[in-house]
PDB file of C-alpha atoms and ligand atoms in Angstrom:
ATOM      1  CA  MET A   1      45.247  91.787   8.499  1.00 75.00           C
ATOM      2  CA  PRO A   2      47.112  88.604   8.189  1.00 82.00           C
ATOM      3  CA  GLU A   3      47.224  87.467   4.642  1.00 86.00           C
ATOM      4  CA  LEU A   4      46.667  83.768   2.616  1.00 90.00           C
ATOM      5  CA  PRO A   5      50.590  83.156   3.424  1.00 86.00           C
ATOM      6  CA  GLU A   6      50.411  84.035   7.013  1.00 85.00           C
ATOM      7  CA  VAL A   7      47.483  81.839   7.479  1.00 91.00           C
ATOM      8  CA  GLU A   8      49.234  79.309   5.785  1.00 91.00           C
ATOM      9  CA  THR A   9      52.400  79.357   7.675  1.00 87.00           C
ATOM     10  CA  VAL A  10      50.415  78.911  11.113  1.00 91.00           C
ATOM     11  CA  ARG A  11      48.624  75.802   9.331  1.00 93.00           C
ATOM     12  CA  ARG A  12      52.175  74.181   7.985  1.00 90.00           C
ATOM     13  CA  GLY A  13      53.140  75.365  11.873  1.00 89.00           C
ATOM     14  CA  LEU A  14      50.344  73.576  13.834  1.00 93.00           C
ATOM     15  CA  GLU A  15      50.218  70.561  11.379  1.00 94.00           C
ATOM     16  CA  PRO A  16      53.088  68.446  12.947  1.00 93.00           C
ATOM     17  CA  ALA A  17      51.561  69.334  16.512  1.00 95.00           C
ATOM     18  CA  LEU A  18      48.134  68.650  16.128  1.00 97.00           C
ATOM     19  CA  GLN A  19      47.720  66.124  12.970  1.00 97.00           C
ATOM     20  CA  GLY A  20      46.288  62.880  14.125  1.00 98.00           C
ATOM     21  CA  ARG A  21      46.247  63.890  17.699  1.00 98.00           C
ATOM     22  CA  ARG A  22      43.514  63.846  19.949  1.00 98.00           C
ATOM     23  CA  LEU A  23      42.749  67.264  22.317  1.00 98.00           C
ATOM     24  CA  THR A  24      42.435  66.958  25.846  1.00 98.00           C
ATOM     25  CA  LYS A  25      41.943  69.417  28.616  1.00 98.00           C
ATOM     26  CA  VAL A  26      40.474  71.910  26.332  1.00 98.00           C
ATOM     27  CA  ARG A  27      39.523  75.256  28.416  1.00 97.00           C
ATOM     28  CA  VAL A  28      38.014  78.488  26.970  1.00 96.00           C
ATOM     29  CA  ASN A  29      38.511  81.645  29.173  1.00 94.00           C
ATOM     30  CA  ARG A  30      35.799  83.762  27.659  1.00 94.00           C
ATOM     31  CA  PRO A  31      32.289  84.011  25.939  1.00 94.00           C
ATOM     32  CA  ASP A  32      33.331  85.661  22.922  1.00 95.00           C
ATOM     33  CA  LEU A  33      35.992  86.863  20.659  1.00 96.00           C
ATOM     34  CA  ARG A  34      34.595  89.095  17.543  1.00 96.00           C
ATOM     35  CA  PHE A  35      31.652  86.461  18.161  1.00 96.00           C
ATOM     36  CA  PRO A  36      30.421  84.304  20.616  1.00 96.00           C
ATOM     37  CA  PHE A  37      32.245  81.006  20.825  1.00 96.00           C
ATOM     38  CA  PRO A  38      29.871  78.270  19.760  1.00 95.00           C
ATOM     39  CA  GLU A  39      27.453  76.382  22.472  1.00 96.00           C
ATOM     40  CA  ASP A  40      29.282  73.759  24.186  1.00 96.00           C
ATOM     41  CA  PHE A  41      32.621  74.927  22.456  1.00 97.00           C
ATOM     42  CA  ALA A  42      34.983  73.314  24.814  1.00 97.00           C
ATOM     43  CA  PRO A  43      33.067  69.500  25.645  1.00 97.00           C
ATOM     44  CA  ARG A  44      32.651  69.618  21.819  1.00 97.00           C
ATOM     45  CA  LEU A  45      36.882  69.846  21.162  1.00 98.00           C
ATOM     46  CA  ASP A  46      37.588  67.808  24.047  1.00 98.00           C
ATOM     47  CA  GLY A  47      38.525  64.268  23.172  1.00 98.00           C
ATOM     48  CA  ALA A  48      38.244  64.629  19.598  1.00 98.00           C
ATOM     49  CA  ARG A  49      41.141  63.188  17.257  1.00 98.00           C
ATOM     50  CA  VAL A  50      42.247  66.209  14.684  1.00 98.00           C
ATOM     51  CA  GLU A  51      42.019  64.208  11.244  1.00 98.00           C
ATOM     52  CA  ARG A  52      43.554  66.918   8.884  1.00 97.00           C
ATOM     53  CA  LEU A  53      44.302  70.608   9.205  1.00 98.00           C
ATOM     54  CA  GLU A  54      43.506  72.706   6.016  1.00 97.00           C
ATOM     55  CA  ARG A  55      43.263  76.221   4.901  1.00 97.00           C
ATOM     56  CA  ARG A  56      40.488  77.576   2.633  1.00 97.00           C
ATOM     57  CA  ALA A  57      40.930  81.363   1.931  1.00 96.00           C
ATOM     58  CA  LYS A  58      42.092  82.910   5.074  1.00 95.00           C
ATOM     59  CA  TYR A  59      40.528  80.131   7.143  1.00 97.00           C
ATOM     60  CA  LEU A  60      42.013  77.547   9.482  1.00 97.00           C
ATOM     61  CA  ARG A  61      39.564  74.359   9.051  1.00 98.00           C
ATOM     62  CA  PHE A  62      40.705  71.700  10.854  1.00 98.00           C
ATOM     63  CA  ALA A  63      38.432  68.101  10.490  1.00 98.00           C
ATOM     64  CA  LEU A  64      38.096  65.777  13.606  1.00 98.00           C
ATOM     65  CA  ASP A  65      36.978  62.843  13.897  1.00 98.00           C
ATOM     66  CA  THR A  66      33.514  63.755  15.303  1.00 98.00           C
ATOM     67  CA  GLY A  67      31.981  64.869  12.231  1.00 98.00           C
ATOM     68  CA  GLU A  68      32.635  68.647  12.858  1.00 98.00           C
ATOM     69  CA  THR A  69      35.356  71.297  11.445  1.00 98.00           C
ATOM     70  CA  TRP A  70      36.777  73.703  13.711  1.00 98.00           C
ATOM     71  CA  VAL A  71      36.969  76.728  11.928  1.00 98.00           C
ATOM     72  CA  THR A  72      39.318  79.827  13.142  1.00 98.00           C
ATOM     73  CA  HIS A  73      39.672  83.285  11.564  1.00 97.00           C
ATOM     74  CA  LEU A  74      42.917  85.105  13.236  1.00 94.00           C
ATOM     75  CA  GLY A  75      41.186  88.317  12.613  1.00 93.00           C
ATOM     76  CA  MET A  76      43.918  91.225  13.226  1.00 89.00           C
ATOM     77  CA  THR A  77      45.997  89.482  15.986  1.00 90.00           C
ATOM     78  CA  GLY A  78      44.901  86.089  16.325  1.00 93.00           C
ATOM     79  CA  ARG A  79      47.988  83.511  16.813  1.00 92.00           C
ATOM     80  CA  PHE A  80      47.909  80.182  17.835  1.00 94.00           C
ATOM     81  CA  THR A  81      51.171  78.860  19.951  1.00 92.00           C
ATOM     82  CA  ILE A  82      52.613  75.385  20.574  1.00 92.00           C
ATOM     83  CA  ASP A  83      54.439  75.211  23.941  1.00 91.00           C
ATOM     84  CA  GLY A  84      54.416  78.884  24.006  1.00 86.00           C
ATOM     85  CA  VAL A  85      55.799  79.851  20.471  1.00 83.00           C
ATOM     86  CA  ALA A  86      53.750  81.109  17.612  1.00 82.00           C
ATOM     87  CA  PRO A  87      54.363  79.677  14.228  1.00 80.00           C
ATOM     88  CA  GLY A  88      54.832  82.319  11.636  1.00 72.00           C
ATOM     89  CA  GLU A  89      56.199  85.880  11.767  1.00 67.00           C
ATOM     90  CA  PHE A  90      53.525  88.742  12.055  1.00 69.00           C
ATOM     91  CA  GLU A  91      54.181  92.406  11.245  1.00 63.00           C
ATOM     92  CA  GLU A  92      51.475  93.213  13.164  1.00 68.00           C
ATOM     93  CA  PRO A  93      53.065  92.742  17.110  1.00 71.00           C
ATOM     94  CA  ALA A  94      50.550  90.934  18.929  1.00 80.00           C
ATOM     95  CA  PRO A  95      51.042  89.392  22.698  1.00 83.00           C
ATOM     96  CA  VAL A  96      50.622  86.184  23.354  1.00 84.00           C
ATOM     97  CA  GLY A  97      49.579  84.030  26.511  1.00 84.00           C
ATOM     98  CA  GLY A  98      48.651  85.562  29.789  1.00 87.00           C
ATOM     99  CA  LYS A  99      45.363  87.629  29.531  1.00 90.00           C
ATOM    100  CA  HIS A 100      45.367  87.635  26.005  1.00 92.00           C
ATOM    101  CA  GLU A 101      45.274  83.461  26.004  1.00 95.00           C
ATOM    102  CA  HIS A 102      41.249  82.744  25.207  1.00 97.00           C
ATOM    103  CA  LEU A 103      41.654  78.737  24.506  1.00 97.00           C
ATOM    104  CA  SER A 104      44.145  76.455  25.822  1.00 97.00           C
ATOM    105  CA  LEU A 105      44.346  72.478  25.416  1.00 98.00           C
ATOM    106  CA  VAL A 106      46.673  69.692  25.497  1.00 98.00           C
ATOM    107  CA  THR A 107      47.359  67.347  22.792  1.00 98.00           C
ATOM    108  CA  ASP A 108      47.687  63.567  23.719  1.00 97.00           C
ATOM    109  CA  GLN A 109      51.421  63.990  23.337  1.00 96.00           C
ATOM    110  CA  GLY A 110      51.526  66.770  25.403  1.00 96.00           C
ATOM    111  CA  ARG A 111      52.272  69.572  23.455  1.00 96.00           C
ATOM    112  CA  ARG A 112      50.323  72.887  24.607  1.00 96.00           C
ATOM    113  CA  ILE A 113      48.427  74.756  21.844  1.00 96.00           C
ATOM    114  CA  GLY A 114      46.983  78.299  23.247  1.00 96.00           C
ATOM    115  CA  PHE A 115      45.049  80.723  20.819  1.00 96.00           C
ATOM    116  CA  SER A 116      45.223  84.399  22.061  1.00 94.00           C
ATOM    117  CA  ASP A 117      43.807  87.689  20.587  1.00 94.00           C
ATOM    118  CA  SER A 118      44.270  90.894  22.107  1.00 92.00           C
ATOM    119  CA  ARG A 119      42.169  92.806  19.631  1.00 92.00           C
ATOM    120  CA  ARG A 120      39.869  90.258  19.830  1.00 94.00           C
ATOM    121  CA  PHE A 121      38.511  90.282  15.724  1.00 94.00           C
ATOM    122  CA  GLY A 122      39.520  87.109  15.329  1.00 96.00           C
ATOM    123  CA  TYR A 123      36.734  84.241  15.636  1.00 97.00           C
ATOM    124  CA  MET A 124      36.148  80.281  15.754  1.00 98.00           C
ATOM    125  CA  ALA A 125      33.067  77.909  14.736  1.00 97.00           C
ATOM    126  CA  LEU A 126      32.372  74.217  14.914  1.00 98.00           C
ATOM    127  CA  VAL A 127      30.603  73.000  11.775  1.00 98.00           C
ATOM    128  CA  PRO A 128      29.558  70.025  10.392  1.00 98.00           C
ATOM    129  CA  THR A 129      32.170  68.460   8.088  1.00 98.00           C
ATOM    130  CA  ALA A 130      29.725  67.556   5.412  1.00 98.00           C
ATOM    131  CA  GLU A 131      28.371  70.873   5.233  1.00 97.00           C
ATOM    132  CA  LEU A 132      31.319  72.975   4.955  1.00 97.00           C
ATOM    133  CA  ASP A 133      31.570  74.159   1.958  1.00 94.00           C
ATOM    134  CA  ASP A 134      27.779  75.808   2.114  1.00 96.00           C
ATOM    135  CA  HIS A 135      28.572  77.327   4.897  1.00 97.00           C
ATOM    136  CA  PRO A 136      28.116  80.966   4.563  1.00 96.00           C
ATOM    137  CA  TRP A 137      32.029  81.872   4.956  1.00 96.00           C
ATOM    138  CA  PHE A 138      32.842  79.199   2.210  1.00 97.00           C
ATOM    139  CA  ARG A 139      29.959  79.183   0.077  1.00 96.00           C
ATOM    140  CA  GLY A 140      30.674  80.660  -3.177  1.00 94.00           C
ATOM    141  CA  LEU A 141      34.649  81.483  -2.766  1.00 97.00           C
ATOM    142  CA  GLY A 142      36.208  80.976  -6.011  1.00 97.00           C
ATOM    143  CA  PRO A 143      39.153  78.395  -6.215  1.00 97.00           C
ATOM    144  CA  GLU A 144      42.147  78.755  -3.794  1.00 97.00           C
ATOM    145  CA  PRO A 145      45.354  80.523  -5.793  1.00 97.00           C
ATOM    146  CA  LEU A 146      47.519  77.640  -4.987  1.00 96.00           C
ATOM    147  CA  GLY A 147      45.303  74.733  -6.090  1.00 94.00           C
ATOM    148  CA  ASN A 148      45.168  73.134  -9.030  1.00 93.00           C
ATOM    149  CA  ALA A 149      41.600  74.599  -9.831  1.00 94.00           C
ATOM    150  CA  PHE A 150      43.390  77.813 -10.310  1.00 97.00           C
ATOM    151  CA  ASN A 151      44.631  78.526 -13.959  1.00 97.00           C
ATOM    152  CA  ALA A 152      44.443  80.336 -16.733  1.00 98.00           C
ATOM    153  CA  GLY A 153      41.360  78.798 -18.564  1.00 97.00           C
ATOM    154  CA  VAL A 154      39.546  79.194 -15.072  1.00 96.00           C
ATOM    155  CA  LEU A 155      40.101  83.103 -14.864  1.00 97.00           C
ATOM    156  CA  LYS A 156      39.733  83.387 -19.040  1.00 97.00           C
ATOM    157  CA  ASP A 157      35.969  81.862 -17.843  1.00 97.00           C
ATOM    158  CA  ALA A 158      35.663  84.291 -15.133  1.00 97.00           C
ATOM    159  CA  PHE A 159      36.610  87.180 -16.842  1.00 98.00           C
ATOM    160  CA  ARG A 160      34.610  86.872 -19.949  1.00 97.00           C
ATOM    161  CA  GLY A 161      33.351  89.976 -21.199  1.00 97.00           C
ATOM    162  CA  LYS A 162      34.123  92.091 -17.834  1.00 97.00           C
ATOM    163  CA  LYS A 163      35.028  95.555 -18.236  1.00 98.00           C
ATOM    164  CA  GLN A 164      35.705  95.950 -14.682  1.00 98.00           C
ATOM    165  CA  ASN A 165      39.484  96.389 -14.353  1.00 98.00           C
ATOM    166  CA  VAL A 166      42.172  93.483 -13.994  1.00 98.00           C
ATOM    167  CA  LYS A 167      42.891  94.339 -10.519  1.00 98.00           C
ATOM    168  CA  VAL A 168      39.844  94.917  -8.719  1.00 98.00           C
ATOM    169  CA  SER A 169      38.692  91.766 -10.738  1.00 98.00           C
ATOM    170  CA  LEU A 170      41.515  89.497  -8.396  1.00 98.00           C
ATOM    171  CA  LEU A 171      40.297  91.119  -5.245  1.00 97.00           C
ATOM    172  CA  ASP A 172      36.828  89.360  -5.878  1.00 97.00           C
ATOM    173  CA  GLN A 173      36.854  86.579  -3.849  1.00 96.00           C
ATOM    174  CA  ARG A 174      34.164  84.690  -5.918  1.00 96.00           C
ATOM    175  CA  ILE A 175      37.014  85.106  -9.093  1.00 97.00           C
ATOM    176  CA  VAL A 176      39.739  83.678  -6.484  1.00 97.00           C
ATOM    177  CA  ALA A 177      39.845  83.166  -2.919  1.00 97.00           C
ATOM    178  CA  GLY A 178      41.895  84.595  -0.192  1.00 92.00           C
ATOM    179  CA  LEU A 179      44.132  87.192  -2.619  1.00 94.00           C
ATOM    180  CA  GLY A 180      45.012  90.080  -1.040  1.00 91.00           C
ATOM    181  CA  ASN A 181      45.881  93.714  -2.229  1.00 93.00           C
ATOM    182  CA  ILE A 182      49.534  93.186  -1.840  1.00 91.00           C
ATOM    183  CA  TYR A 183      49.676  90.119  -3.703  1.00 93.00           C
ATOM    184  CA  VAL A 184      47.714  91.025  -6.614  1.00 96.00           C
ATOM    185  CA  CYS A 185      50.066  94.226  -6.909  1.00 97.00           C
ATOM    186  CA  GLU A 186      53.215  91.903  -6.909  1.00 96.00           C
ATOM    187  CA  ALA A 187      51.738  89.715  -9.436  1.00 97.00           C
ATOM    188  CA  LEU A 188      50.544  91.986 -11.754  1.00 98.00           C
ATOM    189  CA  PHE A 189      53.703  93.698 -12.022  1.00 98.00           C
ATOM    190  CA  ARG A 190      55.585  90.296 -12.619  1.00 97.00           C
ATOM    191  CA  ALA A 191      53.166  89.452 -15.304  1.00 98.00           C
ATOM    192  CA  ARG A 192      53.702  92.650 -16.556  1.00 98.00           C
ATOM    193  CA  VAL A 193      49.883  93.455 -16.753  1.00 98.00           C
ATOM    194  CA  SER A 194      48.431  96.942 -16.337  1.00 98.00           C
ATOM    195  CA  PRO A 195      46.208  96.970 -13.539  1.00 98.00           C
ATOM    196  CA  LYS A 196      44.124  99.200 -15.440  1.00 98.00           C
ATOM    197  CA  THR A 197      43.049  96.694 -18.611  1.00 98.00           C
ATOM    198  CA  PRO A 198      39.595  95.629 -18.150  1.00 98.00           C
ATOM    199  CA  ALA A 199      39.559  91.855 -16.976  1.00 98.00           C
ATOM    200  CA  GLY A 200      37.711  90.826 -20.200  1.00 98.00           C
ATOM    201  CA  LYS A 201      40.687  92.019 -22.265  1.00 98.00           C
ATOM    202  CA  VAL A 202      43.394  90.491 -20.789  1.00 98.00           C
ATOM    203  CA  SER A 203      44.616  87.735 -23.405  1.00 97.00           C
ATOM    204  CA  LEU A 204      44.970  83.865 -22.436  1.00 97.00           C
ATOM    205  CA  PRO A 205      48.881  83.921 -22.598  1.00 97.00           C
ATOM    206  CA  ARG A 206      48.981  86.913 -20.651  1.00 98.00           C
ATOM    207  CA  LEU A 207      46.338  84.802 -18.037  1.00 98.00           C
ATOM    208  CA  GLU A 208      49.031  82.255 -18.274  1.00 98.00           C
ATOM    209  CA  ARG A 209      52.024  84.630 -16.706  1.00 98.00           C
ATOM    210  CA  LEU A 210      49.351  86.193 -14.438  1.00 98.00           C
ATOM    211  CA  THR A 211      48.422  82.544 -12.420  1.00 98.00           C
ATOM    212  CA  VAL A 212      52.211  81.820 -12.528  1.00 98.00           C
ATOM    213  CA  ALA A 213      52.971  85.243 -10.929  1.00 97.00           C
ATOM    214  CA  VAL A 214      50.152  84.587  -8.509  1.00 97.00           C
ATOM    215  CA  ARG A 215      51.453  81.162  -7.567  1.00 96.00           C
ATOM    216  CA  ASP A 216      54.893  82.679  -7.132  1.00 95.00           C
ATOM    217  CA  VAL A 217      54.473  85.691  -5.151  1.00 93.00           C
ATOM    218  CA  LEU A 218      51.987  83.450  -2.802  1.00 92.00           C
ATOM    219  CA  ASN A 219      54.794  80.618  -2.390  1.00 90.00           C
ATOM    220  CA  GLU A 220      57.491  82.926  -1.899  1.00 87.00           C
ATOM    221  CA  ALA A 221      55.701  84.736   0.823  1.00 84.00           C
ATOM    222  CA  VAL A 222      54.973  81.252   2.591  1.00 82.00           C
ATOM    223  CA  ALA A 223      58.559  80.320   2.229  1.00 79.00           C
ATOM    224  CA  ALA A 224      59.609  83.329   4.023  1.00 74.00           C
ATOM    225  CA  GLY A 225      57.622  82.588   6.916  1.00 65.00           C
ATOM    226  CA  GLY A 226      54.430  84.734   5.764  1.00 52.00           C
ATOM    227  CA  SER A 227      55.964  87.782   7.198  1.00 47.00           C
ATOM    228  CA  THR A 228      55.749  89.901   4.563  1.00 40.00           C
ATOM    229  CA  LEU A 229      52.490  91.017   5.443  1.00 38.00           C
ATOM    230  CA  ARG A 230      51.705  94.770   6.501  1.00 40.00           C
ATOM    231  CA  ASP A 231      48.901  96.850   5.193  1.00 35.00           C
ATOM    232  CA  PHE A 232      50.324 100.221   3.134  1.00 31.00           C
ATOM    233  CA  ALA A 233      49.052 102.670   6.223  1.00 30.00           C
ATOM    234  CA  ASN A 234      51.924 100.849   8.686  1.00 33.00           C
ATOM    235  CA  ALA A 235      54.480 100.335   5.789  1.00 33.00           C
ATOM    236  CA  GLU A 236      56.936 103.274   7.136  1.00 34.00           C
ATOM    237  CA  GLY A 237      59.884 102.693   8.794  1.00 35.00           C
ATOM    238  CA  GLY A 238      61.754  99.160   9.797  1.00 35.00           C
ATOM    239  CA  GLN A 239      61.101  97.738   6.936  1.00 35.00           C
ATOM    240  CA  GLY A 240      64.127  96.230   5.948  1.00 32.00           C
ATOM    241  CA  TYR A 241      62.648  92.693   5.761  1.00 38.00           C
ATOM    242  CA  PHE A 242      59.239  93.897   4.316  1.00 40.00           C
ATOM    243  CA  GLN A 243      61.238  95.841   1.459  1.00 38.00           C
ATOM    244  CA  HIS A 244      63.086  92.698   0.222  1.00 46.00           C
ATOM    245  CA  HIS A 245      60.127  90.994  -0.484  1.00 71.00           C
ATOM    246  CA  PHE A 246      58.206  93.365  -2.699  1.00 87.00           C
ATOM    247  CA  ASP A 247      58.490  94.870  -5.894  1.00 93.00           C
ATOM    248  CA  VAL A 248      56.175  97.419  -6.393  1.00 95.00           C
ATOM    249  CA  TYR A 249      53.997  97.433  -2.846  1.00 92.00           C
ATOM    250  CA  GLY A 250      54.762 100.324  -1.052  1.00 90.00           C
ATOM    251  CA  ARG A 251      57.782 101.594  -3.402  1.00 93.00           C
ATOM    252  CA  GLU A 252      55.988 104.470  -4.843  1.00 96.00           C
ATOM    253  CA  GLY A 253      58.506 106.752  -6.291  1.00 97.00           C
ATOM    254  CA  GLN A 254      61.654 104.324  -6.556  1.00 96.00           C
ATOM    255  CA  PRO A 255      63.052 103.126  -9.943  1.00 97.00           C
ATOM    256  CA  CYS A 256      61.040  99.834 -11.091  1.00 97.00           C
ATOM    257  CA  PRO A 257      62.918  96.811 -10.172  1.00 95.00           C
ATOM    258  CA  GLY A 258      62.865  95.372 -13.528  1.00 93.00           C
ATOM    259  CA  ASP A 259      65.639  97.856 -14.994  1.00 90.00           C
ATOM    260  CA  CYS A 260      62.708  99.594 -17.493  1.00 96.00           C
ATOM    261  CA  GLY A 261      64.062 103.179 -16.376  1.00 96.00           C
ATOM    262  CA  GLY A 262      60.201 103.854 -14.684  1.00 97.00           C
ATOM    263  CA  VAL A 263      59.451 104.825 -11.794  1.00 98.00           C
ATOM    264  CA  VAL A 264      56.873 102.991  -8.867  1.00 98.00           C
ATOM    265  CA  GLN A 265      53.556 104.792  -8.862  1.00 98.00           C
ATOM    266  CA  ARG A 266      50.669 104.648  -6.881  1.00 98.00           C
ATOM    267  CA  PHE A 267      46.855 105.674  -7.375  1.00 98.00           C
ATOM    268  CA  VAL A 268      43.754 104.374  -6.020  1.00 97.00           C
ATOM    269  CA  GLN A 269      41.267 101.606  -7.525  1.00 97.00           C
ATOM    270  CA  ALA A 270      38.148 100.452  -5.404  1.00 96.00           C
ATOM    271  CA  GLY A 271      39.326 102.504  -2.220  1.00 95.00           C
ATOM    272  CA  ARG A 272      42.860 100.438  -2.219  1.00 95.00           C
ATOM    273  CA  SER A 273      46.602 101.304  -3.221  1.00 96.00           C
ATOM    274  CA  THR A 274      47.641 100.220  -6.451  1.00 98.00           C
ATOM    275  CA  PHE A 275      51.555 100.360  -6.923  1.00 97.00           C
ATOM    276  CA  TRP A 276      52.679  99.593 -10.340  1.00 98.00           C
ATOM    277  CA  CYS A 277      55.270 100.692 -13.258  1.00 98.00           C
ATOM    278  CA  PRO A 278      53.312 102.243 -16.080  1.00 98.00           C
ATOM    279  CA  LYS A 279      56.710 102.023 -18.207  1.00 98.00           C
ATOM    280  CA  CYS A 280      56.810  97.896 -18.171  1.00 96.00           C
ATOM    281  CA  GLN A 281      53.130  96.909 -17.085  1.00 98.00           C
ATOM    282  CA  ARG A 282      50.823  96.894 -20.373  1.00 93.00           C
TER     283      ARG A 282
HETATM  284 ZN1   ZN B 301      59.134  99.013 -15.165  1.00 86.81          ZN
END
């Protein structure tokens, strides 16, 4: 499953090709992905100009001059291509083009944009832009972790009186949007906060460290091309690049990279693996 940095990498890759461009020759080659395409999807995109490309949680949102926003979730293997090349690096390889290409268009500058999705867990919608934040996919989402609205004060309020541990609380999309398991583990390690601490017991200075750590691990992953994103089930073997970018995730039994003399350990919280150093995370 592509995580937030991967989706952000795709957004940044598409922006130069799509921002301000008019969409032409839109073709949809099948009725559905995970869900059916919206009614008259191709005619509603055709001729529209893309005003801006946003990301919200793990959704791409392209605002059009028609008053609608084209929303895409990449699912597992959804890939946009620009003139045949997919922006972003993905840990889960997926074929692009050919029989897996389900949508194509040409911009008024002649760039060819495709969308392939071999497993078809991705999905698309067209939503009136004015109603976007009331849409079920977006209503109730917490602030973006890379946006200004995410800070220690907001977390302090959200965590007030909360007995649930800080690790599982950070995965709650109502508290912060789009943060996945890998990045929560990494941020807690970097801030030296124990994943077992009840959320309501984390002090404001530690929440400040934590919000900085969340931002840093995400920004570093975006800078690395979003390629640091495989689920632990697939984390064995061939992970040279992967290993360089994680301090604790997938590193059970290895020495703590903080040189505290501790060893990275794994345990399960709410059905997800937590990797941490019990010696320096308090
Ligand atoms: Zn340690």
